Amino acid sequence: MRRILIADDEANMRWVLERALSREGYEVEVVEDGQLALDRAVAERPNLVLLDLKMPKVDGLTVLKTLKEHYPDLMIIMMTAHGSTATAVGAMKAGAHDYLLKPFDIDELLITVAKAFEVESLREQVDYLKGEVRSGGWQLVGNSETMNGVKHLVERVALTPATVLIQGESGTGKELVAHAIHTLSPRVNGPFIRVNCAALTETLLESELFGHEKGAFTGAHARKSGRFELADGGTLFLDEIGELSFNVQAKLLRVLQERTFERVGGEKTIKVDVRIIAATNRDLLKESQEGRFREDLYYRLSVFPIFIPPLKERREDIPLLVNHFLKKLRTYGQAKAFSPGALKRLMEYDWPGNVRELENVVERMVIISQGPVIEDEGLPIFNNSLKVKEPDLFVLPPQGVSLEQLEKSFLQQAMEQTGGNQSQAAKRLGLSRHAFLYRLEKYGIDPHWGI
């Protein structure tokens, strides 16, 4: 269970935050001043700290700097009703992951916390990637011909300012490639800011990208800087860019052309120095030709396209990937290995969820296997032929079946195969995202699966 420490001198705020986050399944502890925040953070090592800027004994900014000095990977979200946007941005530069301007909606809080944990879940993978950077060339797990081609492209484009479009199926590692490009680039000391374009409504996404002025829309209680401003001097990664509305596409095109924009509800033109890396699991060329994506934006984004092959097209990389995941999972206890027969089965499967699905299977088997060797018979039953096939129909067994259990099982499988990507999981089941989220809530399934 993820642990959250809340530090705020307002008793009512502490109560509201603790109740809201506890309902989401987090383990929450609250303190009322900066010194207690420091003491509890050192003693308990929480996964995330929600930190008020103005507090007695030790102010929030001092707590932030102290904690980041000793625990640089600790996720900290600043909260303030007093500071200006410049103060909040200053906190970001001092190491805060994000900030919330009071008063804020509970939904905004939950989204911000969920996004922070999404970043935390990726950190270990990114740390591994950074550890292999600049050591005789960047290394991505895999020695297949297709992956060697990807490595070569990443090394070439990283040193240039070119806009990059990464294309590939869900779970192939597009974000890791984006991180590698940033890490190998001259912008390595600048911020790497990620935006999931599929996770927000058009209004929220526009505000997320470009920021907003106070009063720009209902709930805009104060000015907030957007991701373009926060990424100034670094890289902005636009994940699932194919989900952008035409309105936001037009504004993004202008930023790519002029490197300027205005906040939502604002008139001041803001200039930024940001490198754009976009990713999509769609065929954007086809989307643009069929009128579902702006053709001019597509050509602006695809200055340097990189295609990440699905795992089924580079099966020879599966043993290397398995060994890589096993090394990462040694913290679970006993070191384990897959038998030759088990590896053979893994290499015969089609992996519709790609590398992410493979990692999930490896982790599950490490947890449930009893001995040091994971055998063939212990693997999940993919299907008789070990190939992913779409059945024409489901045959009702003579003993009957529970529709609710069947539906819940499909929802869980869709979330697992897509690594918690709600849009892709919904698409896999032929549902709208709204209908999919309704069913998750109906069966009590965590919508932030895998985050």
Short mmCIF file of C-alpha atoms in Angstrom, two decimals, residues 41-312:
data_model
loop_
_atom_site.label_atom_id
_atom_site.label_comp_id
_atom_site.label_asym_id
_atom_site.label_seq_id
_atom_site.Cartn_x
_atom_site.Cartn_y
_atom_site.Cartn_z
CA ALA A 41 9.36 11.66 6.54
CA VAL A 42 12.72 10.47 7.89
CA ALA A 43 11.13 7.87 10.18
CA GLU A 44 8.44 6.51 7.84
CA ARG A 45 9.87 7.12 4.34
CA PRO A 46 6.49 7.75 2.66
CA ASN A 47 6.02 7.31 -1.08
CA LEU A 48 4.64 10.82 -1.44
CA VAL A 49 4.42 14.03 0.63
CA LEU A 50 1.65 16.63 0.31
CA LEU A 51 3.33 19.73 1.70
CA ASP A 52 1.80 23.11 2.54
CA LEU A 53 4.02 26.08 1.70
CA LYS A 54 3.21 28.17 4.78
CA MET A 55 3.62 26.27 8.07
CA PRO A 56 4.88 26.99 11.60
CA LYS A 57 8.33 26.01 12.90
CA VAL A 58 9.76 25.13 9.46
CA ASP A 59 8.22 26.49 6.24
CA GLY A 60 7.28 24.18 3.40
CA LEU A 61 9.99 25.33 0.98
CA THR A 62 12.68 24.56 3.57
CA VAL A 63 11.13 21.15 4.22
CA LEU A 64 11.07 20.52 0.47
CA LYS A 65 14.73 21.42 -0.03
CA THR A 66 15.83 19.41 3.02
CA LEU A 67 13.95 16.29 1.98
CA LYS A 68 15.11 16.50 -1.63
CA GLU A 69 18.70 16.89 -0.47
CA HIS A 70 18.52 13.64 1.50
CA TYR A 71 15.91 11.77 -0.54
CA PRO A 72 16.09 13.06 -4.14
CA ASP A 73 13.61 10.46 -5.41
CA LEU A 74 10.89 11.34 -2.88
CA MET A 75 7.71 12.56 -4.61
CA ILE A 76 6.56 15.91 -3.14
CA ILE A 77 3.47 17.92 -4.14
CA MET A 78 3.34 21.49 -2.83
CA MET A 79 0.09 23.16 -1.72
CA THR A 80 -0.33 26.90 -1.30
CA ALA A 81 -3.02 29.54 -1.00
CA HIS A 82 -0.51 32.27 -0.36
CA GLY A 83 2.27 32.14 -2.92
CA SER A 84 2.16 33.41 -6.45
CA THR A 85 2.55 31.21 -9.50
CA ALA A 86 6.21 32.22 -9.50
CA THR A 87 6.54 30.79 -5.98
CA ALA A 88 4.95 27.54 -7.07
CA VAL A 89 7.22 27.30 -10.11
CA GLY A 90 10.14 28.00 -7.76
CA ALA A 91 9.07 25.01 -5.70
CA MET A 92 9.04 22.90 -8.89
CA LYS A 93 12.58 24.03 -9.66
CA ALA A 94 13.60 23.10 -6.11
CA GLY A 95 12.43 19.55 -6.73
CA ALA A 96 8.66 19.41 -6.21
CA HIS A 97 6.89 17.03 -8.56
CA ASP A 98 3.81 19.25 -8.89
CA TYR A 99 1.80 21.88 -7.05
CA LEU A 100 -1.81 22.60 -6.10
CA LEU A 101 -3.20 26.08 -5.57
CA LYS A 102 -5.83 26.30 -2.81
CA PRO A 103 -8.75 26.03 -2.97
CA PHE A 104 -8.60 22.99 -5.24
CA ASP A 105 -11.16 20.30 -6.10
CA ILE A 106 -10.77 16.83 -4.62
CA ASP A 107 -10.82 15.42 -8.17
CA GLU A 108 -7.85 17.64 -9.05
CA LEU A 109 -6.04 16.36 -5.97
CA LEU A 110 -6.70 12.72 -6.81
CA ILE A 111 -5.60 13.16 -10.43
CA THR A 112 -2.40 14.92 -9.34
CA VAL A 113 -1.59 12.19 -6.80
CA ALA A 114 -2.35 9.41 -9.30
CA LYS A 115 -0.08 11.03 -11.91
CA ALA A 116 2.69 11.30 -9.31
CA PHE A 117 2.47 7.58 -8.56
CA GLU A 118 2.46 6.83 -12.28
CA VAL A 119 5.81 8.62 -12.52
CA GLU A 120 7.10 6.71 -9.47
CA SER A 121 6.17 3.37 -11.04
CA LEU A 122 8.20 4.26 -14.13
CA ARG A 123 11.21 5.53 -12.19
CA GLU A 124 12.90 2.18 -11.71
CA GLN A 125 12.71 1.45 -15.41
CA VAL A 126 14.02 4.92 -16.22
CA ASP A 127 16.84 4.60 -13.67
CA TYR A 128 17.93 1.42 -15.38
CA LEU A 129 17.91 3.20 -18.71
CA LYS A 130 19.97 6.11 -17.39
CA GLY A 131 22.46 3.69 -15.89
CA GLU A 132 23.19 2.38 -19.37
CA VAL A 133 23.48 5.77 -21.01
CA ARG A 134 26.90 7.00 -22.19
CA SER A 135 28.61 3.67 -21.43
CA GLY A 136 29.75 2.80 -24.92
CA GLY A 137 26.40 3.75 -26.38
CA TRP A 138 22.83 3.67 -25.19
CA GLN A 139 21.51 0.18 -24.51
CA LEU A 140 17.88 -0.91 -24.70
CA VAL A 141 17.12 -4.48 -23.69
CA GLY A 142 17.17 -6.57 -26.83
CA ASN A 143 19.63 -7.52 -29.56
CA SER A 144 17.18 -8.20 -32.37
CA GLU A 145 17.73 -6.48 -35.70
CA THR A 146 14.67 -4.29 -35.24
CA MET A 147 15.69 -3.12 -31.75
CA ASN A 148 19.23 -2.42 -32.88
CA GLY A 149 17.68 -0.18 -35.52
CA VAL A 150 15.70 1.68 -32.84
CA LYS A 151 18.88 2.16 -30.77
CA HIS A 152 20.68 3.63 -33.78
CA LEU A 153 17.85 6.09 -34.45
CA VAL A 154 17.70 7.19 -30.81
CA GLU A 155 21.45 7.84 -30.72
CA ARG A 156 21.26 9.88 -33.93
CA VAL A 157 18.26 12.06 -33.06
CA ALA A 158 19.10 12.68 -29.38
CA LEU A 159 21.85 15.18 -30.19
CA THR A 160 19.60 17.22 -32.49
CA PRO A 161 16.67 19.53 -31.60
CA ALA A 162 14.31 17.68 -33.96
CA THR A 163 10.73 16.91 -33.00
CA VAL A 164 10.26 13.14 -32.64
CA LEU A 165 7.15 11.02 -33.20
CA ILE A 166 7.34 7.59 -31.53
CA GLN A 167 4.82 5.08 -32.87
CA GLY A 168 4.04 1.60 -31.65
CA GLU A 169 1.48 -0.58 -29.93
CA SER A 170 0.57 -0.06 -26.29
CA GLY A 171 3.18 -1.54 -23.95
CA THR A 172 6.12 -1.49 -26.37
CA GLY A 173 8.15 1.05 -24.34
CA LYS A 174 7.51 4.34 -26.13
CA GLU A 175 7.98 6.41 -22.98
CA LEU A 176 11.29 4.72 -22.17
CA VAL A 177 12.54 5.65 -25.64
CA ALA A 178 11.41 9.25 -25.07
CA HIS A 179 13.30 9.30 -21.76
CA ALA A 180 16.39 7.93 -23.50
CA ILE A 181 16.29 10.67 -26.15
CA HIS A 182 16.02 13.32 -23.44
CA THR A 183 18.78 11.77 -21.33
CA LEU A 184 21.20 11.57 -24.27
CA SER A 185 20.39 15.11 -25.41
CA PRO A 186 21.97 18.46 -24.47
CA ARG A 187 18.75 19.07 -22.48
CA VAL A 188 19.54 16.29 -20.01
CA ASN A 189 19.76 18.77 -17.10
CA GLY A 190 16.42 20.34 -18.02
CA PRO A 191 12.98 18.99 -17.03
CA PHE A 192 11.29 16.03 -18.67
CA ILE A 193 7.54 16.68 -18.49
CA ARG A 194 4.94 14.09 -19.52
CA VAL A 195 1.31 14.70 -20.48
CA ASN A 196 -1.14 11.85 -21.13
CA CYS A 197 -3.38 13.37 -23.79
CA ALA A 198 -5.99 10.62 -23.38
CA ALA A 199 -6.46 11.05 -19.65
CA LEU A 200 -8.09 14.51 -19.59
CA THR A 201 -11.06 16.25 -21.14
CA GLU A 202 -10.44 18.91 -23.80
CA THR A 203 -10.85 21.79 -21.32
CA LEU A 204 -8.58 20.22 -18.72
CA LEU A 205 -6.00 19.19 -21.32
CA GLU A 206 -5.80 22.70 -22.77
CA SER A 207 -5.30 24.08 -19.26
CA GLU A 208 -2.76 21.33 -18.51
CA LEU A 209 -0.71 22.17 -21.60
CA PHE A 210 -0.91 25.96 -21.66
CA GLY A 211 -1.94 26.90 -18.12
CA HIS A 212 -4.80 29.21 -17.22
CA GLU A 213 -5.55 32.56 -15.68
CA LYS A 214 -7.65 33.06 -12.58
CA GLY A 215 -11.35 32.93 -13.48
CA ALA A 216 -10.76 31.42 -16.94
CA PHE A 217 -13.34 28.72 -16.19
CA THR A 218 -15.27 27.27 -13.28
CA GLY A 219 -12.79 26.04 -10.69
CA ALA A 220 -9.91 28.23 -11.94
CA HIS A 221 -9.38 29.91 -8.58
CA ALA A 222 -5.87 31.11 -9.34
CA ARG A 223 -3.38 31.36 -12.19
CA LYS A 224 -1.60 28.11 -12.99
CA SER A 225 1.37 27.48 -15.25
CA GLY A 226 0.97 24.82 -17.92
CA ARG A 227 3.29 21.99 -18.88
CA PHE A 228 4.86 24.00 -21.68
CA GLU A 229 6.08 26.58 -19.17
CA LEU A 230 7.29 23.93 -16.75
CA ALA A 231 9.19 22.15 -19.55
CA ASP A 232 11.02 25.32 -20.62
CA GLY A 233 14.63 24.40 -21.34
CA GLY A 234 13.79 20.70 -21.40
CA THR A 235 11.56 18.15 -23.11
CA LEU A 236 7.77 17.85 -23.25
CA PHE A 237 6.53 14.30 -23.89
CA LEU A 238 3.00 14.19 -25.32
CA ASP A 239 1.78 10.62 -24.84
CA GLU A 240 -1.20 9.32 -26.85
CA ILE A 241 -1.19 12.47 -28.98
CA GLY A 242 -3.70 10.91 -31.38
CA GLU A 243 -6.39 11.59 -28.77
CA LEU A 244 -6.11 15.40 -29.08
CA SER A 245 -9.21 17.31 -30.20
CA PHE A 246 -8.97 19.45 -33.35
CA ASN A 247 -9.13 22.59 -31.21
CA VAL A 248 -6.10 21.59 -29.13
CA GLN A 249 -4.31 20.33 -32.26
CA ALA A 250 -4.57 23.81 -33.78
CA LYS A 251 -3.06 25.43 -30.69
CA LEU A 252 -0.30 22.83 -30.52
CA LEU A 253 0.53 23.46 -34.19
CA ARG A 254 1.02 27.15 -33.45
CA VAL A 255 3.39 26.36 -30.55
CA LEU A 256 5.43 24.08 -32.79
CA GLN A 257 5.63 26.78 -35.45
CA GLU A 258 6.15 29.87 -33.30
CA ARG A 259 7.15 28.52 -29.87
CA THR A 260 4.61 30.91 -28.32
CA PHE A 261 1.17 30.53 -26.73
CA GLU A 262 -1.28 32.20 -24.32
CA ARG A 263 -2.69 30.71 -21.13
CA VAL A 264 -6.40 29.83 -21.19
CA GLY A 265 -8.26 33.05 -20.48
CA GLY A 266 -5.10 35.13 -20.89
CA GLU A 267 -3.78 37.64 -23.40
CA LYS A 268 -0.06 37.67 -22.60
CA THR A 269 2.04 35.78 -25.18
CA ILE A 270 4.52 33.41 -23.57
CA LYS A 271 7.65 32.19 -25.36
CA VAL A 272 9.26 28.87 -24.46
CA ASP A 273 12.24 26.74 -25.47
CA VAL A 274 10.85 23.21 -25.42
CA ARG A 275 11.65 20.08 -27.38
CA ILE A 276 8.57 18.05 -28.32
CA ILE A 277 8.51 14.26 -28.31
CA ALA A 278 5.12 12.73 -29.11
CA ALA A 279 3.92 9.14 -28.97
CA THR A 280 0.91 7.29 -30.32
CA ASN A 281 -0.37 3.77 -30.88
CA ARG A 282 -2.34 4.96 -33.91
CA ASP A 283 -1.31 5.26 -37.55
CA LEU A 284 -1.33 9.07 -37.62
CA LEU A 285 -0.60 9.24 -41.35
CA LYS A 286 -3.74 7.22 -42.05
CA GLU A 287 -5.67 9.23 -39.44
CA SER A 288 -4.66 12.47 -41.18
CA GLN A 289 -5.52 11.14 -44.63
CA GLU A 290 -8.99 10.18 -43.38
CA GLY A 291 -9.58 13.54 -41.72
CA ARG A 292 -9.30 12.46 -38.09
CA PHE A 293 -6.00 14.24 -37.40
CA ARG A 294 -4.62 17.50 -38.81
CA GLU A 295 -2.30 16.71 -41.70
CA ASP A 296 -0.17 19.83 -41.10
CA LEU A 297 0.30 18.87 -37.46
CA TYR A 298 1.23 15.31 -38.41
CA TYR A 299 4.05 16.53 -40.64
CA ARG A 300 5.24 18.94 -37.93
CA LEU A 301 5.37 16.10 -35.41
CA SER A 302 6.92 13.46 -37.64
CA VAL A 303 10.12 15.32 -38.46
CA PHE A 304 11.91 12.23 -37.12
CA PRO A 305 9.62 9.19 -36.77
CA ILE A 306 10.64 6.14 -34.72
CA PHE A 307 8.61 2.93 -34.84
CA ILE A 308 8.82 0.54 -31.86
CA PRO A 309 8.10 -3.02 -33.04
CA PRO A 310 5.64 -5.21 -31.12
CA LEU A 311 7.15 -7.96 -29.02
CA LYS A 312 5.82 -10.71 -31.31
#
